[in-house]
Amino acid sequence: MADGSQDHPSTLAAQALGRVDPDTRAIIPPIHPSATYERASDGSYPGGRTYTRDHNPTYDQAEALLARLEGGDAALLFSSGMAAATTIFDTLDAGDHVIAPQQMYWTIRRWLEELVARGRIELDLVPNGDHVALKRALRRGRTRIVWVETPANPTCAITDIAATAELAHAAGARVVADSTLSTPVLCRPIEHGADLVMHSATKQLNGHADVLAGALVTARRDDLWDRIVHDRAYRGAVLGPFEAWLLLRGMRTLFLRVPHSAASAQLIAERLVAHPAVVEVFYPGLASHPDHAVAARQMSGGFGMLLSFRVAGGAAEARRVAGALRLFKNATSLGGVESLVEHRAPVEGPGTPVPDDLLRLSIGIEAVADLLADLDQALGRKSTN
Ligand code: PLP
């Protein structure tokens, strides 16, 4: 077959679908900074484009690649992960009901709570992966969206996407999966029944902590997708062409970076479990994680670059350890090639379900022995295995 449909996803990513520029035969695509496009003398648009807020050609290859990697029908880039997420909630009508997990990326949870306070939506927050609670919360014909984030940031709670989709679909709701922590390398939510996949492409999709971007991928082009396409252009939360180009460049190495970081995260989690200065480790790759079996079933090739752990000695000790690390940079965000640490609860503020002694680690692509040594020196005691 000449269309590449038999190629492994890592091949598709490395070659960005194998496209070459038809005008110049360039292997690397050009960046299109033009804000506007010329009409023909009859007033038509022979290039098929009018204005960059509607669609910029620099998006095309990145969107096509992401849709392909996720097994979706189409993808759209946004100016941030939050822009992608809030665009979905903006499609709701007044009084529509949303179900989201208690543990999830805090700004999206806060945003949902603000929409409730503004009288825009009704919301139930249910324990992650609790199907009894989900079933109880679902309102047939009223619940429009069941939001899933798996693994969840920062507690690595796991949700069974297929079981969630079965319940949500039976009640007429759509499932949206924030798959930022998985990337399509480790999990493809559409294969498990999700209707939409959302990414903070700022994280591991781009992978170099130098782009703010978001993305949505749809399982099918339906009325909701048409509305999202329309709304992106009207709301104007679009990505700059330079950022789109950088994102595509980053995605080319996705299949090298993601398994590497995940393998290091697994090793670090296993070492921290046995560390005398650590109270608890949150990582779905650990057999002791309560939903390890679900994670193992719906993820493949690793369990992600993010892990969290509680430090013996409480919040003050956690803060000290974060500051004492040398290689791990004490900074927010995740998914870059350099490892980061963050004392998380103060960032999320009052009401967060995150323990106040929790440190979140984003594992990069450094030598794992160096990262382990850095953790040992900062924790002040050597691990026992
Ligand atoms: N979803 C998750 C899981 C995240 O971690 C983040 C950001 O940290 C977002 C969404 C929001 O993405 P952005 O910062 O690109 O707006």
Coordinates of C-alpha atoms and ligand atoms in Angstrom, one line a residue:
M1 CA 0.0 0.0 0.0
A2 CA 1.3 3.4 -0.9
D3 CA -0.8 5.4 1.6
G4 CA 1.2 4.4 4.7
S5 CA -1.8 2.8 6.3
Q6 CA 0.4 -0.2 7.2
D7 CA 3.1 1.8 8.8
H8 CA 3.7 1.7 12.6
P9 CA 2.6 4.9 14.4
S10 CA 6.3 5.6 15.3
T11 CA 7.1 5.7 11.6
L12 CA 4.2 8.0 10.9
A13 CA 5.3 10.3 13.7
A14 CA 9.0 10.3 12.7
Q15 CA 8.1 11.2 9.1
A16 CA 5.2 13.4 10.1
L17 CA 3.1 11.2 7.8
G18 CA 5.8 11.3 5.1
R19 CA 4.6 14.5 3.5
V20 CA 6.8 16.7 1.3
D21 CA 6.0 20.2 0.3
P22 CA 4.5 20.0 -3.2
D23 CA 6.0 23.3 -4.4
T24 CA 9.6 22.9 -3.2
R25 CA 9.9 19.2 -2.3
A26 CA 11.1 20.2 1.1
I27 CA 11.0 17.4 3.6
I28 CA 10.3 19.8 6.5
P29 CA 7.1 21.8 6.0
P30 CA 7.1 25.5 5.6
I31 CA 5.6 27.9 8.2
H32 CA 2.8 30.0 6.9
P33 CA 2.7 33.3 8.8
S34 CA 0.2 35.0 6.5
A35 CA -2.9 36.3 8.2
T36 CA -4.9 36.5 5.0
Y37 CA -5.3 34.9 1.6
E38 CA -5.9 36.5 -1.8
R39 CA -9.1 36.3 -3.7
A40 CA -9.3 35.7 -7.4
S41 CA -10.6 38.4 -9.7
D42 CA -14.1 36.8 -9.5
G43 CA -14.0 37.1 -5.7
S44 CA -13.5 33.4 -5.0
Y45 CA -10.7 31.9 -2.9
P46 CA -8.8 29.6 -5.2
G47 CA -6.5 28.5 -2.3
G48 CA -9.5 27.5 -0.2
R49 CA -8.5 29.8 2.7
T50 CA -9.7 33.2 3.7
Y51 CA -8.1 34.2 7.1
T52 CA -5.8 32.6 9.5
R53 CA -8.3 32.5 12.4
D54 CA -10.4 30.1 10.4
H55 CA -7.5 27.8 9.5
N56 CA -3.8 28.1 9.0
P57 CA -2.1 25.7 6.6
T58 CA 0.7 25.2 9.1
Y59 CA -1.8 23.3 11.3
D60 CA -2.7 20.7 8.6
Q61 CA 0.1 18.2 9.0
A62 CA 0.2 18.4 12.9
E63 CA -3.6 17.9 13.0
A64 CA -3.6 15.1 10.5
L65 CA -0.7 13.3 12.4
L66 CA -2.4 13.6 15.8
A67 CA -5.8 12.4 14.4
R68 CA -4.0 9.4 12.9
L69 CA -2.0 8.6 16.0
E70 CA -5.2 8.8 18.1
G71 CA -7.2 6.7 15.6
G72 CA -9.7 9.6 15.3
D73 CA -11.4 11.2 12.3
A74 CA -10.1 14.7 12.7
A75 CA -8.1 17.0 15.1
L76 CA -7.9 20.7 15.8
L77 CA -5.1 22.7 17.4
F78 CA -5.8 25.4 20.0
S79 CA -3.8 28.1 21.6
S80 CA -3.5 26.1 24.9
G81 CA -4.9 23.0 26.6
M82 CA -7.3 25.2 28.5
A83 CA -8.5 26.8 25.2
A84 CA -9.3 23.3 23.9
A85 CA -11.1 22.2 27.1
T86 CA -13.1 25.4 27.5
T87 CA -14.2 25.3 23.8
I88 CA -15.9 22.0 24.6
F89 CA -17.8 23.4 27.6
D90 CA -18.7 26.5 25.6
T91 CA -20.8 24.2 23.3
L92 CA -23.1 23.4 26.2
D93 CA -26.5 25.0 26.5
A94 CA -27.6 26.6 29.8
G95 CA -28.4 24.0 32.5
D96 CA -26.6 21.2 30.7
H97 CA -25.2 18.6 33.1
V98 CA -21.5 17.7 33.3
I99 CA -19.8 14.9 35.2
A100 CA -16.1 15.2 36.0
P101 CA -13.7 13.3 38.3
Q102 CA -12.8 14.6 41.7
Q103 CA -9.1 14.3 40.9
M104 CA -8.2 16.0 37.7
Y105 CA -6.1 18.9 36.4
W106 CA -7.1 21.6 38.9
T107 CA -7.7 24.5 36.5
I108 CA -10.3 22.6 34.5
R109 CA -12.0 21.5 37.7
R110 CA -12.0 25.1 38.9
W111 CA -13.3 26.3 35.6
L112 CA -16.2 23.9 35.8
E113 CA -17.0 25.1 39.3
E114 CA -16.9 28.7 38.1
L115 CA -19.3 27.8 35.3
V116 CA -21.7 26.4 38.0
A117 CA -21.3 29.6 40.0
R118 CA -22.2 31.6 36.9
G119 CA -25.3 29.5 36.4
R120 CA -24.1 28.1 33.1
I121 CA -24.0 24.4 33.8
E122 CA -24.8 21.7 36.4
L123 CA -21.9 19.6 37.7
D124 CA -21.3 16.4 39.6
L125 CA -17.7 15.6 40.7
V126 CA -17.5 11.8 41.2
P127 CA -14.6 9.7 42.6
N128 CA -12.2 8.7 39.8
G129 CA -13.1 5.4 38.3
D130 CA -16.1 4.8 40.6
H131 CA -18.8 3.4 38.3
V132 CA -21.4 3.1 41.0
A133 CA -21.1 6.9 41.7
L134 CA -21.0 7.6 37.9
K135 CA -24.2 5.6 37.3
R136 CA -25.9 7.5 40.2
A137 CA -24.8 10.9 38.8
L138 CA -25.8 10.3 35.2
R139 CA -29.0 12.0 34.2
R140 CA -30.5 10.5 31.0
G141 CA -30.8 13.1 28.3
R142 CA -29.5 15.9 30.6
T143 CA -25.9 14.8 31.1
R144 CA -24.0 16.0 28.0
I145 CA -20.4 15.3 29.0
V146 CA -18.6 12.8 31.1
W147 CA -15.0 14.1 31.5
V148 CA -12.3 11.6 32.1
E149 CA -8.6 12.2 32.9
T150 CA -6.5 9.1 33.0
P151 CA -4.0 9.0 34.5
A152 CA -5.1 12.1 36.5
N153 CA -2.8 14.9 37.3
P154 CA -1.2 14.8 39.9
T155 CA -2.5 11.7 41.8
C156 CA -2.3 9.3 38.9
A157 CA -5.8 8.0 39.6
I158 CA -7.0 5.7 36.8
T159 CA -10.3 5.6 35.0
D160 CA -11.6 2.6 33.0
I161 CA -12.5 4.4 29.7
A162 CA -14.5 1.6 28.2
A163 CA -16.6 1.0 31.3
T164 CA -17.2 4.8 31.6
A165 CA -18.1 5.1 27.9
E166 CA -20.6 2.2 28.2
L167 CA -22.5 3.9 31.1
A168 CA -22.2 7.4 29.6
H169 CA -23.5 6.4 26.1
A170 CA -26.4 4.5 27.6
A171 CA -27.5 7.8 29.2
G172 CA -26.9 9.8 26.0
A173 CA -23.8 11.5 27.2
R174 CA -20.4 11.9 25.4
V175 CA -17.1 11.0 26.9
V176 CA -14.2 13.4 26.6
A177 CA -10.8 12.0 27.7
D178 CA -8.0 14.4 28.8
S179 CA -5.2 12.1 27.6
T180 CA -2.3 14.6 28.3
L181 CA -0.5 12.2 30.7
S182 CA -0.8 9.2 28.3
T183 CA -0.2 10.6 24.8
P184 CA -1.3 8.3 22.0
V185 CA 1.9 6.3 22.5
L186 CA 0.6 4.8 25.7
C187 CA -3.2 5.0 25.3
R188 CA -5.7 5.7 22.5
P189 CA -9.0 6.6 24.3
I190 CA -11.1 6.4 21.1
E191 CA -10.3 2.7 20.8
H192 CA -11.9 2.4 24.3
G193 CA -15.0 4.3 23.4
A194 CA -14.2 7.9 24.1
D195 CA -15.9 10.4 21.7
L196 CA -13.3 13.2 22.0
V197 CA -9.7 13.3 23.2
M198 CA -8.2 16.4 24.6
H199 CA -4.5 17.2 25.1
S200 CA -2.5 19.9 26.7
A201 CA 0.0 19.7 23.7
T202 CA 2.2 22.0 25.9
K203 CA 3.3 18.8 27.6
Q204 CA 4.7 15.6 26.1
L205 CA 3.2 16.0 22.6
N206 CA 5.5 18.9 22.0
G207 CA 7.9 17.7 24.6
H208 CA 10.3 20.6 24.9
A209 CA 8.5 23.0 27.2
D210 CA 8.8 25.8 24.6
V211 CA 5.2 25.8 23.2
L212 CA 1.8 26.5 24.8
A213 CA -0.8 24.5 22.8
G214 CA -3.9 22.4 23.0
A215 CA -5.6 19.8 20.8
L216 CA -8.9 18.0 20.4
V217 CA -9.4 14.8 18.4
T218 CA -12.8 13.5 17.5
A219 CA -13.8 9.9 16.9
R220 CA -16.2 11.1 14.2
R221 CA -17.2 14.3 12.4
D222 CA -20.7 14.9 13.9
D223 CA -22.8 17.9 14.9
L224 CA -20.7 18.5 18.0
W225 CA -17.5 18.5 16.0
D226 CA -19.0 21.0 13.5
R227 CA -19.8 23.3 16.4
I228 CA -16.3 23.0 17.8
V229 CA -14.8 23.8 14.4
H230 CA -17.1 26.8 14.1
D231 CA -16.4 27.9 17.7
R232 CA -12.6 27.7 17.4
A233 CA -12.8 30.2 14.5
Y234 CA -15.2 32.5 16.3
R235 CA -13.6 32.4 19.8
G236 CA -10.2 32.9 18.2
A237 CA -8.2 30.8 20.6
V238 CA -6.0 29.6 17.7
L239 CA -2.4 28.5 17.7
G240 CA 0.3 30.7 16.1
P241 CA 1.8 29.2 13.0
F242 CA 5.3 29.1 14.6
E243 CA 4.0 27.2 17.6
A244 CA 2.2 24.7 15.3
W245 CA 5.4 24.1 13.4
L246 CA 7.3 23.6 16.7
L247 CA 4.6 21.2 17.9
L248 CA 4.9 19.1 14.7
R249 CA 8.7 19.0 15.1
G250 CA 8.3 17.8 18.7
M251 CA 5.8 15.1 17.8
R252 CA 8.3 13.5 15.4
T253 CA 10.3 12.2 18.4
L254 CA 7.2 11.3 20.5
F255 CA 7.9 7.5 20.3
L256 CA 11.5 8.0 21.5
R257 CA 10.7 10.3 24.4
V258 CA 7.5 8.8 25.8
P259 CA 8.7 5.2 26.4
H260 CA 12.1 6.5 27.7
S261 CA 10.4 8.8 30.3
A262 CA 7.9 6.1 31.2
A263 CA 10.6 3.5 31.8
S264 CA 12.5 5.9 34.0
A265 CA 9.4 6.9 35.9
Q266 CA 8.6 3.2 36.6
L267 CA 12.1 2.6 38.0
I268 CA 12.0 5.8 40.1
A269 CA 8.5 4.8 41.4
E270 CA 9.8 1.4 42.4
R271 CA 12.8 2.9 44.2
L272 CA 10.7 5.5 46.0
V273 CA 8.3 2.9 47.3
A274 CA 11.1 1.3 49.3
H275 CA 12.6 4.7 50.4
P276 CA 12.5 5.3 54.2
A277 CA 11.8 9.0 53.6
V278 CA 8.7 8.3 51.5
V279 CA 5.2 7.7 52.9
E280 CA 3.3 6.8 49.7
V281 CA 4.0 6.7 45.9
F282 CA 1.3 7.3 43.3
Y283 CA 2.2 5.6 40.0
P284 CA -0.1 3.4 37.9
G285 CA 2.8 1.2 36.9
L286 CA 3.2 -0.1 40.5
A287 CA 1.5 -3.4 41.2
S288 CA 0.3 -1.8 44.5
H289 CA -1.6 1.0 42.6
P290 CA -5.3 0.3 43.3
D291 CA -6.1 0.4 39.5
H292 CA -3.0 -1.1 38.2
A293 CA -4.9 -3.8 36.4
V294 CA -7.1 -1.3 34.6
A295 CA -4.1 0.8 33.6
A296 CA -2.3 -2.3 32.4
R297 CA -5.3 -3.2 30.2
Q298 CA -5.9 0.2 28.6
M299 CA -2.3 1.4 28.4
S300 CA 0.6 -0.2 26.6
G301 CA 4.3 0.5 26.5
G302 CA 4.4 2.2 29.9
F303 CA 2.5 4.2 32.4
G304 CA 3.6 7.7 31.8
M305 CA 6.2 10.3 32.7
L306 CA 4.3 11.6 35.8
L307 CA 4.5 10.3 39.3
S308 CA 3.9 11.7 42.7
F309 CA 5.0 10.8 46.2
R310 CA 4.4 11.9 49.8
V311 CA 7.4 12.9 51.8
A312 CA 7.8 11.7 55.5
G313 CA 7.8 14.8 57.7
G314 CA 4.9 16.7 56.1
A315 CA 4.5 19.8 54.0
A316 CA 7.6 21.7 55.2
E317 CA 9.8 18.7 54.5
A318 CA 8.3 18.3 51.1
R319 CA 9.1 21.9 50.3
R320 CA 12.6 21.4 51.6
V321 CA 13.2 18.3 49.4
A322 CA 11.8 20.1 46.3
G323 CA 14.3 22.9 46.9
A324 CA 17.2 20.5 47.6
L325 CA 17.0 18.6 44.3
R326 CA 19.8 19.6 41.9
L327 CA 18.8 18.0 38.6
F328 CA 15.0 18.2 39.0
K329 CA 14.1 21.8 38.3
N330 CA 11.6 23.2 40.9
A331 CA 9.0 24.4 38.4
T332 CA 5.4 23.7 37.4
S333 CA 4.3 21.9 34.2
L334 CA 5.3 18.4 32.9
G335 CA 6.2 16.4 29.8
G336 CA 9.5 18.1 28.8
V337 CA 12.8 16.4 28.3
E338 CA 14.1 17.9 31.5
S339 CA 12.8 16.5 34.8
L340 CA 10.7 18.8 37.1
V341 CA 9.5 18.7 40.7
E342 CA 6.6 20.6 42.2
H343 CA 5.2 20.8 45.7
R344 CA 1.7 20.6 44.4
A345 CA -1.0 21.4 47.0
P346 CA -0.1 25.1 47.5
V347 CA -0.5 25.6 43.7
E348 CA -4.0 24.2 43.8
G349 CA -5.1 26.0 46.9
P350 CA -7.8 25.4 49.5
G351 CA -10.1 22.5 48.7
T352 CA -7.6 20.5 46.7
P353 CA -7.8 16.7 47.1
V354 CA -3.9 16.7 46.9
P355 CA -2.1 15.8 50.2
D356 CA 0.0 18.8 51.4
D357 CA 3.1 16.6 51.6
L358 CA 2.9 15.5 47.9
L359 CA 5.7 16.2 45.4
R360 CA 4.9 15.8 41.8
L361 CA 7.7 14.6 39.5
S362 CA 7.7 15.0 35.7
I363 CA 10.4 12.6 34.4
G364 CA 12.4 13.7 31.4
I365 CA 15.0 11.8 29.3
E366 CA 18.1 12.2 31.5
A367 CA 20.1 9.2 32.7
V368 CA 17.8 7.6 35.3
A369 CA 20.8 6.8 37.5
D370 CA 21.4 10.6 37.8
L371 CA 17.8 11.2 38.7
L372 CA 17.8 8.5 41.3
A373 CA 21.0 9.9 42.9
D374 CA 19.5 13.3 42.9
L375 CA 16.4 12.1 44.8
D376 CA 18.6 10.2 47.3
Q377 CA 20.7 13.2 48.1
A378 CA 17.6 15.5 48.4
L379 CA 15.7 13.0 50.6
G380 CA 18.7 12.7 52.8
R381 CA 18.6 8.9 53.1
K382 CA 19.4 6.2 50.6
S383 CA 16.7 4.0 49.3
T384 CA 16.8 0.4 50.5
N385 CA 16.8 -1.4 47.2
Ligands
PLP1 N1 -4.8 19.0 31.2 C1 -3.8 18.5 32.0 C2 -3.8 17.1 32.4 C3 -2.8 19.4 32.3 O1 -1.7 19.0 33.1 C4 -2.8 20.8 31.9 C5 -1.8 21.7 32.2 O2 -0.9 21.4 33.1 C6 -3.9 21.2 31.1 C7 -4.9 20.2 30.8 C8 -4.0 22.6 30.6 O3 -3.1 22.8 29.5 P1 -2.4 24.2 29.1 O4 -1.5 24.5 30.3 O5 -1.7 23.8 27.8 O6 -3.5 25.2 29.0

